[in-house]
Short mmCIF file of C-alpha atoms and ligand atoms in Angstrom, two decimals:
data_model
loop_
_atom_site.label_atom_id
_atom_site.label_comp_id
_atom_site.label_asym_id
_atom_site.label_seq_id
_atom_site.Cartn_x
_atom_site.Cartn_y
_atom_site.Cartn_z
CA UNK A 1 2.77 -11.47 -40.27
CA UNK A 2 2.55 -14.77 -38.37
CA UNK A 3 0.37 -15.25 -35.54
CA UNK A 4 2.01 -14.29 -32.39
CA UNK A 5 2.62 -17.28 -29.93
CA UNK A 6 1.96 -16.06 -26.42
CA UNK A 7 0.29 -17.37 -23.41
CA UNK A 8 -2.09 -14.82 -21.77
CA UNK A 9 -3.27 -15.92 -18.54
CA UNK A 10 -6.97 -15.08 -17.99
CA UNK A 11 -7.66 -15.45 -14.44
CA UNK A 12 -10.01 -12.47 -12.97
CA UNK A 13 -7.68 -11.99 -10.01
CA UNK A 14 -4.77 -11.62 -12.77
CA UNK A 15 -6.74 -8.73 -14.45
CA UNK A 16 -7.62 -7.13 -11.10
CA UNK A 17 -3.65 -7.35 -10.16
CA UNK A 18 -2.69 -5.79 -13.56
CA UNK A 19 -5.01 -3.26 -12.89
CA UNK A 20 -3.49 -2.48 -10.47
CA UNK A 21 -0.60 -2.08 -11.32
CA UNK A 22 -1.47 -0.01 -14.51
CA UNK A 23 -2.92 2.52 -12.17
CA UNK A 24 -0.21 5.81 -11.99
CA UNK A 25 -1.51 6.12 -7.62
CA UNK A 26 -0.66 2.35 -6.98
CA UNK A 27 2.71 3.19 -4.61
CA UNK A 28 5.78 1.39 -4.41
CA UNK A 29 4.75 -0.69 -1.87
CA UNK A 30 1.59 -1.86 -2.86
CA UNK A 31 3.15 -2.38 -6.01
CA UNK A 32 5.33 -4.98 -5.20
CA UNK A 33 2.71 -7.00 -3.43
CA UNK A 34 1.03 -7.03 -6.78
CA UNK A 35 3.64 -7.76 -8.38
CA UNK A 36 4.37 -11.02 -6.22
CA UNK A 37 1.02 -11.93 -6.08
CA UNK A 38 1.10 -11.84 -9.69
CA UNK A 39 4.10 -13.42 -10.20
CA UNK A 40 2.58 -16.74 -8.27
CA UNK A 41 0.08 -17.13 -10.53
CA UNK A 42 2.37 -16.53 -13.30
CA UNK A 43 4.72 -19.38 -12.38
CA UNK A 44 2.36 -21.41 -11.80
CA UNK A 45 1.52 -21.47 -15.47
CA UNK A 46 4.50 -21.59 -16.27
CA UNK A 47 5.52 -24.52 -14.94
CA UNK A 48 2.12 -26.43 -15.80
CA UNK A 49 4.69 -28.59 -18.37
CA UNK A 50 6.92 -29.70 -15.79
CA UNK A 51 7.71 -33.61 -15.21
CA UNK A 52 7.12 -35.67 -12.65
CA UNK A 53 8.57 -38.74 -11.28
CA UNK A 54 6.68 -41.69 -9.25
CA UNK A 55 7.93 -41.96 -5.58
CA UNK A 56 6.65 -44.59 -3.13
CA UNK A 57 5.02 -42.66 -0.09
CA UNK A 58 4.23 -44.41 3.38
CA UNK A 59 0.74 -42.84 4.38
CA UNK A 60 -0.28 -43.62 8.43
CA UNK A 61 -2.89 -45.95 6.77
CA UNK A 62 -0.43 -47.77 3.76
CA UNK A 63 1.89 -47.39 1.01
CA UNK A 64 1.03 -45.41 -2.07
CA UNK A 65 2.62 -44.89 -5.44
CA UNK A 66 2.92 -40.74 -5.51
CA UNK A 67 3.72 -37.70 -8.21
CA UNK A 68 6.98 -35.68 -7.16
CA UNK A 69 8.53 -32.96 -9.26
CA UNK A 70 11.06 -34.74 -11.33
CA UNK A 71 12.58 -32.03 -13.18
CA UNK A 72 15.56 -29.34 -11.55
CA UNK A 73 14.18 -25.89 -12.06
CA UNK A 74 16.14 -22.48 -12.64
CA UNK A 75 15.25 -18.91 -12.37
CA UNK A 76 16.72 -16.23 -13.77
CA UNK A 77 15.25 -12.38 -13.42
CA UNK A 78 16.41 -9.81 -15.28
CA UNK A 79 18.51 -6.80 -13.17
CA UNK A 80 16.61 -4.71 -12.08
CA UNK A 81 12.77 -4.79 -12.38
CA UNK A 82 12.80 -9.16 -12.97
CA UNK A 83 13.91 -8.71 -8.74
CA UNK A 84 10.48 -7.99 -7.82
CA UNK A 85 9.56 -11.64 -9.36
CA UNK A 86 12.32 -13.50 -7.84
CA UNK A 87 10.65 -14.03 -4.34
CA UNK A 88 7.96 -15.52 -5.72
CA UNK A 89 9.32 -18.28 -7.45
CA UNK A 90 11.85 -19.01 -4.78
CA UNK A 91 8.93 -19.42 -1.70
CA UNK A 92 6.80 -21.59 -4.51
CA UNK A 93 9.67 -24.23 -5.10
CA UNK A 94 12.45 -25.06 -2.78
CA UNK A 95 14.73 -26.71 -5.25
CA UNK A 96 15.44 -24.20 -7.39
CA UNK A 97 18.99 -22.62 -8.65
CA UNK A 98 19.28 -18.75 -8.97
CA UNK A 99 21.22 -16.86 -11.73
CA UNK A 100 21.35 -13.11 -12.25
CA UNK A 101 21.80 -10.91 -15.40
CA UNK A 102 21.43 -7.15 -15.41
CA UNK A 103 20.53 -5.42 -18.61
CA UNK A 104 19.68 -2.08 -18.77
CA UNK A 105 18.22 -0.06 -21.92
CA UNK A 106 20.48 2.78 -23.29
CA UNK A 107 17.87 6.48 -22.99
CA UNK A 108 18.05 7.23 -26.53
CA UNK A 109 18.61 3.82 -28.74
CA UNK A 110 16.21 1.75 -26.49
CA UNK A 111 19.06 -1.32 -26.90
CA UNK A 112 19.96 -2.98 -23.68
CA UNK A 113 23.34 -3.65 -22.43
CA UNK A 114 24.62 -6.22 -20.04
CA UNK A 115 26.76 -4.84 -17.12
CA UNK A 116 26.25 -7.97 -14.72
CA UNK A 117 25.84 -11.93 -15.52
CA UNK A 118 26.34 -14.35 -12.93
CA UNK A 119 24.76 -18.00 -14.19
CA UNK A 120 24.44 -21.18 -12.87
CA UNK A 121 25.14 -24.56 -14.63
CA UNK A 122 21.70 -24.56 -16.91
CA UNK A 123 21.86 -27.95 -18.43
CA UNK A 124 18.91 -30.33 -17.78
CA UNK A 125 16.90 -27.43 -15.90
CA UNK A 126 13.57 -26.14 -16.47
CA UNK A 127 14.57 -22.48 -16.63
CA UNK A 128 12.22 -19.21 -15.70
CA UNK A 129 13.52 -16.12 -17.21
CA UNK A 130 11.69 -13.53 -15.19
CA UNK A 131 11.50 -9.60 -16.68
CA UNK A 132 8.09 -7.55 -16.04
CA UNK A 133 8.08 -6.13 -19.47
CA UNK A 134 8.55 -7.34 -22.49
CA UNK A 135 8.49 -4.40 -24.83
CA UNK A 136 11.16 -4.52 -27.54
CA UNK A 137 11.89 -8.22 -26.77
CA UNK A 138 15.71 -7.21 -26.88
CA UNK A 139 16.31 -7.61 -22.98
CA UNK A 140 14.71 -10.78 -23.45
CA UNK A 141 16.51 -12.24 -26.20
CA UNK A 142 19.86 -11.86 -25.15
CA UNK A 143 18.89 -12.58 -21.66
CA UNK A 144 17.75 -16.33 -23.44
CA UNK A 145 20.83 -16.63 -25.50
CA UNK A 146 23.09 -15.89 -22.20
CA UNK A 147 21.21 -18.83 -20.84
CA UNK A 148 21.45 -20.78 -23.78
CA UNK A 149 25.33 -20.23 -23.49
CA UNK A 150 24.86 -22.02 -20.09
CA UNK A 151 23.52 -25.09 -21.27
CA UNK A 152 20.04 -24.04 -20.98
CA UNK A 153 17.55 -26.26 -23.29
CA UNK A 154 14.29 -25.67 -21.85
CA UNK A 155 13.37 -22.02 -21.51
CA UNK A 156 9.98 -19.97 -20.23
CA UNK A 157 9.71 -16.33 -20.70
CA UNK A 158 7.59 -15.01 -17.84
CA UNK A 159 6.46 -11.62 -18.29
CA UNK A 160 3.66 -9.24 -17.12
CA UNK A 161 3.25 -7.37 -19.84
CA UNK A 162 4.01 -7.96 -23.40
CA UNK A 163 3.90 -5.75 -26.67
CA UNK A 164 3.20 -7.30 -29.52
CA UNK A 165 6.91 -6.25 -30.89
CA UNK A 166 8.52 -7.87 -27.87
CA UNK A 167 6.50 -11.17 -28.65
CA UNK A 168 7.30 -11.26 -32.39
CA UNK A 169 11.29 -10.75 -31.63
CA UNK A 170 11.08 -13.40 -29.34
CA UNK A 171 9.25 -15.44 -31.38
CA UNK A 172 11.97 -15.27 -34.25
CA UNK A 173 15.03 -15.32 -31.77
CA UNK A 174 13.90 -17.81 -29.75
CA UNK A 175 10.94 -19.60 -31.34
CA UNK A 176 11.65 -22.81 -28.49
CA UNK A 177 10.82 -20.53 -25.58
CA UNK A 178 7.21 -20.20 -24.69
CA UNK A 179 6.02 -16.66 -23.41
CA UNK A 180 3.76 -16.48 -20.63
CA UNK A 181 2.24 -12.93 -19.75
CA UNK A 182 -0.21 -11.23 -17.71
CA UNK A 183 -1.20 -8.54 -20.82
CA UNK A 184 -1.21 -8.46 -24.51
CA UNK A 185 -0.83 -4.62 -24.96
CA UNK A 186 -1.20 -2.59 -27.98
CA UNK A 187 2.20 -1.39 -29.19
CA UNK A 188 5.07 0.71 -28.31
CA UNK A 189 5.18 4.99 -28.24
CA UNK A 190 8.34 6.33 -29.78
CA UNK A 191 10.19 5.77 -27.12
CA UNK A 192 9.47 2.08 -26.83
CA UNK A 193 7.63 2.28 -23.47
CA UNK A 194 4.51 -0.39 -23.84
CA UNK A 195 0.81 1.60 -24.40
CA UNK A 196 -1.11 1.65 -22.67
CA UNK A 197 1.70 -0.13 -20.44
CA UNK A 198 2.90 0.73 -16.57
CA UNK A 199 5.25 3.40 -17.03
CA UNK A 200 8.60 2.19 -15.81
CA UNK A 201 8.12 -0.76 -14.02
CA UNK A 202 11.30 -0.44 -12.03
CA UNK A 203 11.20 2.86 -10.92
CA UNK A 204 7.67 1.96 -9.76
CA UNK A 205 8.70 -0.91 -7.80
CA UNK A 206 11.98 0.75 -6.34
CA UNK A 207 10.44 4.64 -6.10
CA UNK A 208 13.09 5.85 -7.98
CA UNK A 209 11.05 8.30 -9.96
C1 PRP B 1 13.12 -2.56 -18.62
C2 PRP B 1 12.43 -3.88 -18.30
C3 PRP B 1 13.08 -4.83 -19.26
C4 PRP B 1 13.34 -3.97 -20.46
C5 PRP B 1 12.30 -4.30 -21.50
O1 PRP B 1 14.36 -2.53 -18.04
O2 PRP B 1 12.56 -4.26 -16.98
O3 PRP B 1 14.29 -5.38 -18.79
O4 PRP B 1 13.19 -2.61 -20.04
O5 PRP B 1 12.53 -3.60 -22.67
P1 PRP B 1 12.93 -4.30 -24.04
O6 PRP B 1 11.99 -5.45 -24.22
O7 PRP B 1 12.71 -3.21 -25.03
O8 PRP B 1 14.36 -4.73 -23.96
P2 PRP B 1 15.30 -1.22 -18.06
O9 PRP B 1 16.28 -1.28 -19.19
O10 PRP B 1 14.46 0.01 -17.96
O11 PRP B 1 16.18 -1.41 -16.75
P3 PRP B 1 15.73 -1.50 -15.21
O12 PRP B 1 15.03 -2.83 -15.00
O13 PRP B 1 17.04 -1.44 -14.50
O14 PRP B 1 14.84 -0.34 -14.90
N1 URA B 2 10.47 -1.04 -19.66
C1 URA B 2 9.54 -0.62 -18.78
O1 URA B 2 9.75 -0.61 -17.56
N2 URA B 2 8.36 -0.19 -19.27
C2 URA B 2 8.08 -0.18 -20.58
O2 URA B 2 6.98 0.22 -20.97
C3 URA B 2 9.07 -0.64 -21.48
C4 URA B 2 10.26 -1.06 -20.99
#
């Protein structure tokens, strides 16, 4: 098997946050402080790669050649739990152009369907596809290739947790889109929940157990 290509972030406030979120008491609402807390230091990794462009600034004392961001950014989250990243992003950068697509795993097969897509023009934009957990990858993947319908080019997968299964699929799907995560887990249980995971991420962040 080839090596998997995924960016872990190893911050100690990133491991205290996923801690966090692992644990079954953390409640809704503390949970999705976490989880935006998390999600800035996330995206901030995950746009390490993007350019810049030289801008002449007037400081009170003279004029100074200056680094602006010189590349349009784009952020996707996937419907529903990728909502609980979204706010993140959007207070971090102010240009930045929002598209939506809901997926939703089917109980018994584990294989997500769409039942919502609503997409900006992608071309020449950094884009941030934003989903919690990455477990089968198959959210993911046709997430990216929705995107890459758009025009997309230039695509990071920011997740919070990743299985190993979900990193491999992507890998093969998608092998231009780098991966950034929070936590390499182990595997997946039969039902293809991540061990030793979250649980459902969005019924934790919505309370809809
Ligand atoms: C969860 C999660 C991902 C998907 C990951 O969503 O938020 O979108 O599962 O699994 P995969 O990698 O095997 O595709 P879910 O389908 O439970 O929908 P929800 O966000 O509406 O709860
Ligand atoms: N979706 C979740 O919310 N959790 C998992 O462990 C897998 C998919």
């Amino acid at each position: 098997m080839s090596p998997l290509a995924v960016d872990v972030i190893s911050h100690p406030l990133a491991k205290q946050l996923v801690s966090e979120l692992r644990d079954k008491l953390t409640p809704p609402e503390h949970y999705r402080r976490v989880c935006h807390k998390l999600t800035t230091m996330l995206v901030l990794e995950a746009t390490t790669g993007l350019q810049t462009a030289s801008k002449k600034v007037d400081t009170p004392l003279e004029t100074t050649d200056c680094d602006v961001l010189g590349e349009g950014l784009a952020v996707v989250p996937i419907l529903r739990a990728g909502l609980g990243m979204l706010d993140a992003v959007t207070e971090l950068f102010d240009d930045v152009k929002v598209g939506y697509i809901g997926l939703e795993r089917a109980h018994d097969t584990a294989v997500a369907h769409r039942y919502y897509c609503k997409l900006p023009d992608l071309k020449g934009r950094r884009v941030l596809c934003l989903d919690p957990m990455l477990a089968t990858g198959g959210s993911a993947s046709q997430a990216i290739s929705f995107m890459k319908a758009n025009g997309a080019e230039r695509v990071v997968m920011v997740s919070v947790i990743a299985a190993p299964e979900g990193v491999s699929r992507l890998n093969l799907d998608h092998p231009d889109v780098r991966i950034v995560t929070a936590a390499l887990d182990r595997e997946l249980d039969p039902r293809k929940y991540i061990l030793p995971g979250l649980g459902d991420f969005g019924d934790r962040l919505f309370g809809t157990f």
